[in-house]
Coordinates of C-alpha atoms and ligand atoms in Angstrom, one line a residue:
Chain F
X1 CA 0.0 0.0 0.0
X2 CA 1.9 2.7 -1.4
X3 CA -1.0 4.8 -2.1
X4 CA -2.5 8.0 -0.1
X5 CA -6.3 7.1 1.5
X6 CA -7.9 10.4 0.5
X7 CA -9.8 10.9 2.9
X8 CA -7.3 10.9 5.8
X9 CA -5.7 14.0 6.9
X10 CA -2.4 12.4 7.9
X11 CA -1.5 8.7 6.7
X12 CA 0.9 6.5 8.3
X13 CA 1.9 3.3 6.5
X14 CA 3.5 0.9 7.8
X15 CA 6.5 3.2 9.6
X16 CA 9.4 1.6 11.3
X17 CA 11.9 3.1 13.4
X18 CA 15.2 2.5 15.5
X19 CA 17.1 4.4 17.7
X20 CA 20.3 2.5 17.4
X21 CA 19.7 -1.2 17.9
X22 CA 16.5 -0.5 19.8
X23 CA 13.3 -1.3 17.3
X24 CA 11.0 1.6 18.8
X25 CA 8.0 1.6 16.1
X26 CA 7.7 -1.9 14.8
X27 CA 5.5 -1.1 11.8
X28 CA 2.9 1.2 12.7
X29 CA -0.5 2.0 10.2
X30 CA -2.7 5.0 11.0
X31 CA -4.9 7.2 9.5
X32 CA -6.5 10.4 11.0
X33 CA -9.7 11.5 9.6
X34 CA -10.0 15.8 9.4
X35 CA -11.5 17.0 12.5
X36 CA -10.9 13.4 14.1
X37 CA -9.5 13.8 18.1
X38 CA -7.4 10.9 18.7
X39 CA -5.5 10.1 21.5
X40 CA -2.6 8.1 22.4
X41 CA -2.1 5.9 25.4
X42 CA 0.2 3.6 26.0
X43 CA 3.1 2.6 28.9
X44 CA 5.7 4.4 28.9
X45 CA 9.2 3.0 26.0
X46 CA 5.8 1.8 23.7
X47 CA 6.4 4.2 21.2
X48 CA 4.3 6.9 21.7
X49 CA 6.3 10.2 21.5
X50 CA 8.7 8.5 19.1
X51 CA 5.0 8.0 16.9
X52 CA 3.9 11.6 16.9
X53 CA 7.3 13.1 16.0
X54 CA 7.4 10.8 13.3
X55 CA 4.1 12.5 12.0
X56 CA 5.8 16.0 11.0
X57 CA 9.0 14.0 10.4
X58 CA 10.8 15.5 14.0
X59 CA 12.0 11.9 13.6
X60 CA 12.7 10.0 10.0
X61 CA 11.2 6.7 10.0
X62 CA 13.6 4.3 8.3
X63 CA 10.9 2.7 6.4
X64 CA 7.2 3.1 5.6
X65 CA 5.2 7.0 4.7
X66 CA 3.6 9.4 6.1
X67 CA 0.9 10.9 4.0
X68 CA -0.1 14.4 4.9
X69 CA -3.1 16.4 2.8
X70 CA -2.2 13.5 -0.1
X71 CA 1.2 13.9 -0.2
X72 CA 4.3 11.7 0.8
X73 CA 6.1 13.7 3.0
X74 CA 9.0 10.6 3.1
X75 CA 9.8 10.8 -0.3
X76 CA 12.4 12.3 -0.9
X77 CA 12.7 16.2 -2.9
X78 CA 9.6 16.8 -0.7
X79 CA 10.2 20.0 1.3
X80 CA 9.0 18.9 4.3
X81 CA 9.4 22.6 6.0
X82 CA 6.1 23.8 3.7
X83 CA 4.3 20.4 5.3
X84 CA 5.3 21.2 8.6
X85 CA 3.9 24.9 8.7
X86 CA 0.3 22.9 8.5
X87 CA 1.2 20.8 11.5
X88 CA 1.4 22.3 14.5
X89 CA 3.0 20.6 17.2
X90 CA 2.9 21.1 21.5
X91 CA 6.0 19.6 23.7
X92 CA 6.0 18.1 27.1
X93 CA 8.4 20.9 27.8
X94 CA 7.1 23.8 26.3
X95 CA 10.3 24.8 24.5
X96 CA 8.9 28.6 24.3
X97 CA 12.0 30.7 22.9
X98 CA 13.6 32.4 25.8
X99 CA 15.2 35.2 23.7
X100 CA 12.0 36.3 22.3
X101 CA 9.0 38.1 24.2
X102 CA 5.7 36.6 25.0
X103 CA 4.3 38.4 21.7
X104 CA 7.4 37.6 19.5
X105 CA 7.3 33.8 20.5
X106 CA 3.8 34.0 18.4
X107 CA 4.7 36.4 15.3
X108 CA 8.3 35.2 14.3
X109 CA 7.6 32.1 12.1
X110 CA 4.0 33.7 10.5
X111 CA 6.4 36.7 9.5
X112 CA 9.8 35.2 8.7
X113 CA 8.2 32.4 6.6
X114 CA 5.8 35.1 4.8
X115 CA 2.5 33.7 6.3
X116 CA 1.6 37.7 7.4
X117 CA 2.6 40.6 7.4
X118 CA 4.5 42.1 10.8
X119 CA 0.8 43.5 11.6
X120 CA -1.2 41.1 10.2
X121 CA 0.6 39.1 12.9
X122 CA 0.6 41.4 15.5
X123 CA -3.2 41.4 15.7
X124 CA -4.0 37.4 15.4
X125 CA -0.8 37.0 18.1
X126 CA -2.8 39.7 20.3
X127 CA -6.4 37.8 19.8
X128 CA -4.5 34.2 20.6
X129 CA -3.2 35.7 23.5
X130 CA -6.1 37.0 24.8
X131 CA -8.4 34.2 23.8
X132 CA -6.1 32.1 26.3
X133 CA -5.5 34.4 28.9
X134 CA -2.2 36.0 28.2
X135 CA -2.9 38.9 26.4
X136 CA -1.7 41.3 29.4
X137 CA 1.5 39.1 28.9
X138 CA 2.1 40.4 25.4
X139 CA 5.7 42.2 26.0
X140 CA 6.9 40.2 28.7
X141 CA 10.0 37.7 28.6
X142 CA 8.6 33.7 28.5
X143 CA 11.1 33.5 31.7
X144 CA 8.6 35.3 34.2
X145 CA 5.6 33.0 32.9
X146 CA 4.6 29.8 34.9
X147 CA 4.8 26.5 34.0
X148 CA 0.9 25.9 32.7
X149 CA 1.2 29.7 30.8
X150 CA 4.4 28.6 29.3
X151 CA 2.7 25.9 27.7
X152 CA -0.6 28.2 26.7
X153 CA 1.8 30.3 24.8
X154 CA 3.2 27.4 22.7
X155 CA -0.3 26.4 22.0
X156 CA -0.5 29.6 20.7
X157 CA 2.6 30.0 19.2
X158 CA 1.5 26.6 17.5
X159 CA -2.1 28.2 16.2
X160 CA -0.4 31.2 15.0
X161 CA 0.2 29.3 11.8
X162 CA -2.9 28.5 11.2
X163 CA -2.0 24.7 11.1
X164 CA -4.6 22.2 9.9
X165 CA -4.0 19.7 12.6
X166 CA -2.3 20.2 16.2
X167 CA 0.0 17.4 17.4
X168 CA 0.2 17.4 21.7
X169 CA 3.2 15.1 23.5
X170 CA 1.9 15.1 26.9
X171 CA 1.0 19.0 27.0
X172 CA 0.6 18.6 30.8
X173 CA 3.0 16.2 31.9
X174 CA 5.5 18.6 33.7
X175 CA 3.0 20.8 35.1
X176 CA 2.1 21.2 38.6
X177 CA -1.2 19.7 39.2
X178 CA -2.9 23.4 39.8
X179 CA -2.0 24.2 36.1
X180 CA -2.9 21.2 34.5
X181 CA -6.1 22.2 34.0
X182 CA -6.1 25.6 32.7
X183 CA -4.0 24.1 29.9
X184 CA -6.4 21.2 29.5
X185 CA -8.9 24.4 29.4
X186 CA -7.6 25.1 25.9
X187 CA -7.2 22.5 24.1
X188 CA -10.7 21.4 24.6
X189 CA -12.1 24.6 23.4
X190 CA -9.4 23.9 20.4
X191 CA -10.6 20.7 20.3
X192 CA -14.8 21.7 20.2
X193 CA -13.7 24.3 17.6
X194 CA -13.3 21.3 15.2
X195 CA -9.6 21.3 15.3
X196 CA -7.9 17.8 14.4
X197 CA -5.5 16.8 17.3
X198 CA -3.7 14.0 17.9
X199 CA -2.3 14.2 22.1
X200 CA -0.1 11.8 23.7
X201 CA -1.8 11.9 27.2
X202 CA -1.8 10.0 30.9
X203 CA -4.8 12.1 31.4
X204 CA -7.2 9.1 30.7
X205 CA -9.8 11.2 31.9
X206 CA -8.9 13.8 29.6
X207 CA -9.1 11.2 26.8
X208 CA -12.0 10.1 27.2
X209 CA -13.8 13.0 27.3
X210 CA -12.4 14.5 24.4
X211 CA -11.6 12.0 21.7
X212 CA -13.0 10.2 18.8
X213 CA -10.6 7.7 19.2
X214 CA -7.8 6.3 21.2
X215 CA -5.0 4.1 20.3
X216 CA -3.0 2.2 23.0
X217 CA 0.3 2.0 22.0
X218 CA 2.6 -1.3 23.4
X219 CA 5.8 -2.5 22.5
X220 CA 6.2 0.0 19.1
X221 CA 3.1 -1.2 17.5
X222 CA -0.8 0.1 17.7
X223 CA -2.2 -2.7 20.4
X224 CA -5.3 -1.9 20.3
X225 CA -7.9 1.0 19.2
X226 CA -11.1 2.2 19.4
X227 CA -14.1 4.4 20.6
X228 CA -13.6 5.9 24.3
X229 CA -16.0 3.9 25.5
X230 CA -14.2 0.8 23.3
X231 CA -10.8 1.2 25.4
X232 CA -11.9 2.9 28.7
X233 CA -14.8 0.4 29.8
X234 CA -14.0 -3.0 27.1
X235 CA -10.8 -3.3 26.8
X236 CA -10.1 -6.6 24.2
X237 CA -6.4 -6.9 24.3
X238 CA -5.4 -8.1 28.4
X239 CA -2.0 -5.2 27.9
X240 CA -4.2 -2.7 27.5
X241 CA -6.7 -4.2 30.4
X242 CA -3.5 -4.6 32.9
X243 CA -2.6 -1.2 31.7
X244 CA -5.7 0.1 32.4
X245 CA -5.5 -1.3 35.9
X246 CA -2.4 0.1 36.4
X247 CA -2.8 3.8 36.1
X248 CA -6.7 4.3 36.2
X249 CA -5.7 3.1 40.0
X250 CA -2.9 4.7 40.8
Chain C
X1 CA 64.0 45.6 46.6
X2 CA 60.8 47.6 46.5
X3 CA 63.0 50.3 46.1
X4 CA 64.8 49.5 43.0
X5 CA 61.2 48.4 41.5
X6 CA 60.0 51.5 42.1
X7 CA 63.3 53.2 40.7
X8 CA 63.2 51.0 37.8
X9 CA 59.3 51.5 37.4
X10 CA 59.7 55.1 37.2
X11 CA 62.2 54.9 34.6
X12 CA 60.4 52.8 32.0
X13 CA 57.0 52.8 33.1
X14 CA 55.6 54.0 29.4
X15 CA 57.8 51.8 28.0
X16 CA 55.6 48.7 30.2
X17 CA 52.6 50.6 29.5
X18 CA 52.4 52.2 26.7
X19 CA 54.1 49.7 24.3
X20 CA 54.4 47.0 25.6
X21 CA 50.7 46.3 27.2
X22 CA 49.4 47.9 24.1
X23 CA 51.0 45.3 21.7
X24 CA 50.1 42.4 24.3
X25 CA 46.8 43.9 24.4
X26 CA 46.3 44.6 20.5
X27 CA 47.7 41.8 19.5
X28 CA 45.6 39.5 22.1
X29 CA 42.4 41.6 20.5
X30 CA 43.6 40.7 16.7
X31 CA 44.1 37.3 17.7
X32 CA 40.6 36.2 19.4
X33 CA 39.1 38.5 16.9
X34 CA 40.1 36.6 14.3
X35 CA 40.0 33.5 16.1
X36 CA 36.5 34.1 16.5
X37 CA 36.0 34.3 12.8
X38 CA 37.8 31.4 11.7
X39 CA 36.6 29.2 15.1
X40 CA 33.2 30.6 13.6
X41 CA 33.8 28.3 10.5
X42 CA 35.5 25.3 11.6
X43 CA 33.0 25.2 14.7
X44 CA 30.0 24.9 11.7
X45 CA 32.4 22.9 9.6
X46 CA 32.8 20.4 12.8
X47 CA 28.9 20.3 12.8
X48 CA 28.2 20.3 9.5
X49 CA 26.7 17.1 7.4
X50 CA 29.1 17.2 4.8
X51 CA 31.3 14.0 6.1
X52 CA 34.9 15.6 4.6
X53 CA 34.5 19.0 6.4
X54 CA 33.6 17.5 9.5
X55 CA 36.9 15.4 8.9
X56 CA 38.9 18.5 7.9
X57 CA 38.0 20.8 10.5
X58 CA 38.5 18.2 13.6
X59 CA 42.0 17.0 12.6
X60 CA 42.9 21.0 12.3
X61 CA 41.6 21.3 16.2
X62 CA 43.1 18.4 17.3
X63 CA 46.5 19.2 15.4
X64 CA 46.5 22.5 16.7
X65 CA 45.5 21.4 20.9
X66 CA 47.6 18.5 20.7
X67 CA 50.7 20.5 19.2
X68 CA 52.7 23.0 22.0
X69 CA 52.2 27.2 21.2
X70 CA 55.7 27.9 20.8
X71 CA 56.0 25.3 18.0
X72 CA 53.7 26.6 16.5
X73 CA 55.4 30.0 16.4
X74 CA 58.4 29.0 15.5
X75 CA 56.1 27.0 12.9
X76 CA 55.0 30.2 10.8
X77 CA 58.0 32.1 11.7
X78 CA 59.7 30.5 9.4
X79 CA 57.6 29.2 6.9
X80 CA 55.7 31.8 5.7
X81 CA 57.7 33.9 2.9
X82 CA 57.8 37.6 3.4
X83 CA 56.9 38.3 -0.1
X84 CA 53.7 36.5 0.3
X85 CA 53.3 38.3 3.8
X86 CA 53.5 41.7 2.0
X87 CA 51.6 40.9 -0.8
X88 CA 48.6 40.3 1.5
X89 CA 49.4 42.5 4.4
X90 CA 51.6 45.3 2.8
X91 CA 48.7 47.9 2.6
X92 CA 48.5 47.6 6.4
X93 CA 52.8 48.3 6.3
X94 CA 51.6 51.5 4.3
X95 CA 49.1 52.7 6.5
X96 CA 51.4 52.5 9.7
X97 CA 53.9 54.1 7.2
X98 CA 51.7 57.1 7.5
X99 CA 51.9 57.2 11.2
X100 CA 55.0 56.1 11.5
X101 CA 57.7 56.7 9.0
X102 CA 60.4 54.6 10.8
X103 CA 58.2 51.6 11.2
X104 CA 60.8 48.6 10.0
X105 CA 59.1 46.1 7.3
X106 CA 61.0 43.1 9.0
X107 CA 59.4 44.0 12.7
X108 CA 56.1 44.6 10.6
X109 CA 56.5 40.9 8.6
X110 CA 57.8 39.1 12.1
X111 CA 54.3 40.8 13.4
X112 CA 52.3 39.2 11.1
X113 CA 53.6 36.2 11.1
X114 CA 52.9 35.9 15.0
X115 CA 50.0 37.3 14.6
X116 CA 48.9 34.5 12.0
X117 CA 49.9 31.8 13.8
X118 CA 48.4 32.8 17.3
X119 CA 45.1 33.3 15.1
X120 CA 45.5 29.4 14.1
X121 CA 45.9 28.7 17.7
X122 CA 43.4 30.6 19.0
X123 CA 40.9 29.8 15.9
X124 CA 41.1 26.1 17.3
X125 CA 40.4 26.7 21.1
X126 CA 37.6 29.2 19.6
X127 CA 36.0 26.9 17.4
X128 CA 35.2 24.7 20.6
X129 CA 33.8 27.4 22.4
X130 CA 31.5 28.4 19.9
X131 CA 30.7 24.8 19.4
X132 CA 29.8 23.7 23.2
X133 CA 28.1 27.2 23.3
X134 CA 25.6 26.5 20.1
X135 CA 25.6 22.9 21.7
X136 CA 24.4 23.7 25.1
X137 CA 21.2 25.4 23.7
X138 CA 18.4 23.1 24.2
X139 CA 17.6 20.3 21.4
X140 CA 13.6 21.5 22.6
X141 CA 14.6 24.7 20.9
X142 CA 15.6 23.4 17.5
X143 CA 12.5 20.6 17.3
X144 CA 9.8 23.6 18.4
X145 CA 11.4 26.0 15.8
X146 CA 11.6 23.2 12.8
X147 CA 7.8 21.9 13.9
X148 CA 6.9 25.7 13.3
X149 CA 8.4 25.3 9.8
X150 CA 11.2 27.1 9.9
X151 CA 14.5 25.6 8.0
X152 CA 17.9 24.7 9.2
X153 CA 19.3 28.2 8.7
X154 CA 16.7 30.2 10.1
X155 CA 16.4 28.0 13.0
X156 CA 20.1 28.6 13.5
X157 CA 20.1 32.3 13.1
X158 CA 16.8 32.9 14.6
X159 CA 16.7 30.9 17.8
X160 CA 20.1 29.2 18.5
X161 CA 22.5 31.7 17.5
X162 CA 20.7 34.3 20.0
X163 CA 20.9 32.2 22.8
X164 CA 24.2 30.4 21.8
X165 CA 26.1 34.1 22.2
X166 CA 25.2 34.2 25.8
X167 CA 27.0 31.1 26.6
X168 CA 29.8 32.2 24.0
X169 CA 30.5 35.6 24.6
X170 CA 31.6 35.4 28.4
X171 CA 34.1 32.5 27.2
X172 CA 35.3 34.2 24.5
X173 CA 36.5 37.0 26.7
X174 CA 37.8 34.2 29.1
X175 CA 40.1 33.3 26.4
X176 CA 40.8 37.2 25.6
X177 CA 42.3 36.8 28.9
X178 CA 43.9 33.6 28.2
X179 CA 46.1 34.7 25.1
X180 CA 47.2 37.7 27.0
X181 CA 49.6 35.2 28.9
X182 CA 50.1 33.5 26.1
X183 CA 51.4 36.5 23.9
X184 CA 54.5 36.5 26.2
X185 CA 55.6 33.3 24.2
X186 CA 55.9 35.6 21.0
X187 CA 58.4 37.5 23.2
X188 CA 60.7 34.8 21.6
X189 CA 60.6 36.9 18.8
X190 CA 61.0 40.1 20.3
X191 CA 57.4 42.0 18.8
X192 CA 57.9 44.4 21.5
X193 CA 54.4 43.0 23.7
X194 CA 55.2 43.1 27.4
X195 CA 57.4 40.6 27.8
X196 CA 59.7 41.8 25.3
X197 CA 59.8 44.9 26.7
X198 CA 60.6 42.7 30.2
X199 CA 63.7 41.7 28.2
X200 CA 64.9 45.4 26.9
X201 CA 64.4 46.8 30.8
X202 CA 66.4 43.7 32.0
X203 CA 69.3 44.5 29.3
X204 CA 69.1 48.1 30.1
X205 CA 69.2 47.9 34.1
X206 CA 71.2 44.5 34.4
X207 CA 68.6 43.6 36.8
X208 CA 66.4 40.5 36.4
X209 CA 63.6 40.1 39.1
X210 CA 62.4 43.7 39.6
X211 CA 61.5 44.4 35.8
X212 CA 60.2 40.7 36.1
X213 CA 58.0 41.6 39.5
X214 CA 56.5 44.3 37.3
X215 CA 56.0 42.6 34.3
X216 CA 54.4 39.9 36.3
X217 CA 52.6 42.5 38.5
X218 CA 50.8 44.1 35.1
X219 CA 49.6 41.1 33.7
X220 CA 48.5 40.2 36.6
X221 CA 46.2 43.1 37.2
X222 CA 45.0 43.2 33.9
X223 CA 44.3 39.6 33.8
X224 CA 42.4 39.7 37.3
X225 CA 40.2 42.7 35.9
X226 CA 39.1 41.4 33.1
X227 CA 38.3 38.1 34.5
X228 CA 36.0 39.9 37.2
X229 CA 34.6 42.0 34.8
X230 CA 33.3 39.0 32.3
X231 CA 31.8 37.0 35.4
X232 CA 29.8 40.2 36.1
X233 CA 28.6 40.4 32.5
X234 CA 28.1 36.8 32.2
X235 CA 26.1 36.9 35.3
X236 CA 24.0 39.5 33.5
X237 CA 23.4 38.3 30.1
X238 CA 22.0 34.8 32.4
X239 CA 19.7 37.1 34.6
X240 CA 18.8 38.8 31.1
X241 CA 16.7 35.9 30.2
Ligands
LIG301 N1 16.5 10.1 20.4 C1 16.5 8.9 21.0 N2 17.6 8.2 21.0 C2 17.6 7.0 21.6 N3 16.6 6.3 22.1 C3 15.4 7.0 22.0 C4 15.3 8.3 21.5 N4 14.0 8.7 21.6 C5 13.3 7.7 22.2 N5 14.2 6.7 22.5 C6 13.8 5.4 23.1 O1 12.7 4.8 22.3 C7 11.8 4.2 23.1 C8 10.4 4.8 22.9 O2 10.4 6.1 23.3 P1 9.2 7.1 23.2 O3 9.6 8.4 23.7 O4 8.6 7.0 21.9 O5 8.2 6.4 24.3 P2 6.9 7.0 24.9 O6 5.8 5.9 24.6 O7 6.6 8.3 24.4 O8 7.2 7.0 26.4 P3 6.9 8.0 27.6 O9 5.5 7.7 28.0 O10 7.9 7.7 28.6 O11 7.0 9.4 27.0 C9 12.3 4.4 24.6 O12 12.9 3.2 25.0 C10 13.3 5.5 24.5 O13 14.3 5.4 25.4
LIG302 MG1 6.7 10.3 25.3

């Protein structure tokens, strides 16, 4: 299967990847519909970050394609930079630029790669920020910010390209539990706006509120997937029922 | 003892200052300015893709860290030939010329050939500096800037460089302060820095530890201030965040 599935947003076929002599994605087919929520669960080594960076090519797969709006982004002369303005993607650790203000973190890449004008820019950077909260943040340095605003400015920074889909690893996994949830805040309006995400999470309850879907992720393959209710309350495959177990009581 | 330093720094005190810490200064200045510049390169060409380069620019470093300074001066001292020298350099020779009409053109070669090879020393240590510096920048800072679409050279000149020259400024000036001492090797050639000028006083007042107390004394100072006055800036340009 060499060919795009038109009516998937992104396309995974079949990806492989190592990390040395470590097999970390052992063959891994996907397809995310437009507007689709899907989440990712999964124990932690299972593949899951190594997955999503794979998805906007953060990491090259050594075999298999990514298909993203129809076209193979692995095949080489494709310039993946274009593809990767349409994917926007949210760290674990924020990684907000430290040198830049609050309001320049959001307006460098729309002006340097021509996206908008400096003002154009200036006045969807100041409507992002305020839709989240930060607006009266605009000319300060991301150093001052706390953890859970750190991470609502690269959400924003993110948006500020107008991507098509948003890709979350663990948005809330280094936050201090009084933050997580003003983050969490934001990608659920995000998500209601129709926006198609995929989010690595260990917020199960998080998942399950919000997604379409939810693929558990074991041993560098897709274990299992299916509706929230599928996964959360009948789980088939006993890893993802010991999984489960494991962290819905903990 | 104190005495005879005093006498002997009141008789050639412009000589230590004005000459001879200018030309250990100037020439320290030339040096990491152009070791910045060429470490500048052969840091990217150590990080570059391009398999040869890489292999070009690391046996240069470790050649030039693995090989002893005064070698190394001795190295282009002799090998470089003056007319090659002067056919690169000679419009600088004409511009002192203006200044100075007495200004000898085999002082003004020997210059420039210390000058050239404490630049390929320097150009070494440099290039690691400016290396470790772009290196210590987060790997979260590249990946967020390239998911945001931006390509290898604007990443680089956007968001590393800007927070690569805080870590690299402060140690370029560390090594400012490091070739100061090692200028006084190129006294071996007599280019009139510091410690030559050590050597001149010594001739002149047959004594050898007093001029050498001063000498010492200056670079000492200078060293010591400089050093105090980067770890304040560096502390700044870290609180600048
Ligand atoms: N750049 C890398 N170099 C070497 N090994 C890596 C690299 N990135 C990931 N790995 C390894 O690949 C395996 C899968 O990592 P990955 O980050 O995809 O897992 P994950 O499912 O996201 O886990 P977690 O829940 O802990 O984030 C792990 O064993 C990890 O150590
Ligand atoms: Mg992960």
């Amino acid at each position: 299967m060499n060919e795009a599935n038109s009516k998937y947003m992104i396309q995974a076929v079949d990806l492989h990847k190592s990390f040395g002599d470590l097999h970390v994605l052992k063959g891994v087919n996907e397809g995310i519909l437009p507007n689709e929520v899907v989440s990712i669960i999964g124990p932690s080594g299972g593949g899951k970050s190594t997955f999503l960076r794979c998805l906007n090519l953060l990491e090259t797969p050594e075999k298999g394609h990514i298909f993203f709006e129809g076209v193979d982004i692995t095949s080489k002369g494709v310039n993946v930079n274009i593809h990767r303005q349409k994917m926007g993607m949210v760290f674990q650790l924020f990684n907000v630029f430290p040198h830049l203000s609050v309001e320049k973190n959001v307006t460098l890449a729309p002006v340097l790669l021509k996206k908008k004008t400096e003002k154009e820019a200036k006045e969807a950077a100041a409507a992002l920020l305020q839709r989240v909260g930060l607006f009266d943040k605009l000319n300060e340095s991301p150093s001052r910010l706390s953890g859970g605003q750190k991470q609502r400015l690269a959400i924003v920074r993110a948006l500020a390209m107008e991507p098509d889909v948003m890709l979350f690893d663990e948005p809330t996994s280094a936050l201090d539990p009084e933050m997580v949830g003003e983050v969490l805040d934001v990608i659920r309006e995000l998500v209601s706006g129709g926006m198609t995400t995929v989010i690595v999470t260990h917020e199960m309850g998080f998942a399950k509120e919000v997604s379409n879907r939810v693929l558990f992720m074991d041993g560098g393959i897709i274990a299992e997937e299916g509706t929230p209710d599928e996964i959360f309350s009948h789980p088939k495959n006993p890893r993802t029922r010991d999984f489960l177990s494991k962290v819905l009581t903990t | 003892m104190l005495g005879r330093i005093v006498v002997v720094f009141n008789g050639y005190w412009s000589l230590y200052l004005g000459q001879g810490l200018g030309i250990t200064l100037g020439l320290s200045a030339i040096t990491v300015l152009f070791g910045a510049v060429f470490g500048s390169l052969l840091a990217f060409m150590k990080m570059s893709k391009i398999p040869p380069l890489r292999w070009i620019a690391t046996a240069y470093i470790e050649v030039i860290r693995g090989t002893p300074m005064l070698i190394q001066l001795f190295f282009f001292y002799f090998i470089l030939p003056n007319d090659m020298i002067m056919a690169v350099f000679g419009w600088i020779y004409r511009i002192i010329l203006l200044f100075n009409a007495e200004a000898v053109k085999a002082d003004f070669i020997k210059f420039i050939c210390i000058a050239i090879a404490l630049v390929v020393n320097s150009s070494a240590y440099v290039s690691e500096v400016i290396r470790s510096g772009i290196q210590a920048v987060d790997r979260g800072q590249t990946e967020a800037s390239r998911s945001l679409g931006l390509n290898g050279v604007q990443t680089m000149t956007k968001i590393i460089l800007p927070q690569a020259v805080k870590n690299i400024l402060p140690a370029l000036g560390n090594e400012f302060v490091t070739v100061i001492k090692e200028t006084s090797l190129a006294s071996t050639f007599f280019i009139g820095d510091l410690m030559s000028v050590y050597n001149v006083v010594r001739g002149k007042t047959y004594l050898v530890i007093e001029p050498l107390l001063i000498t010492a004394a200056i670079y000492f100072v200078v060293t010591f201030i400089l050093s105090k006055l980067i770890a304040a800036w560096e502390r700044r340009l870290k609180r600048g965040e």
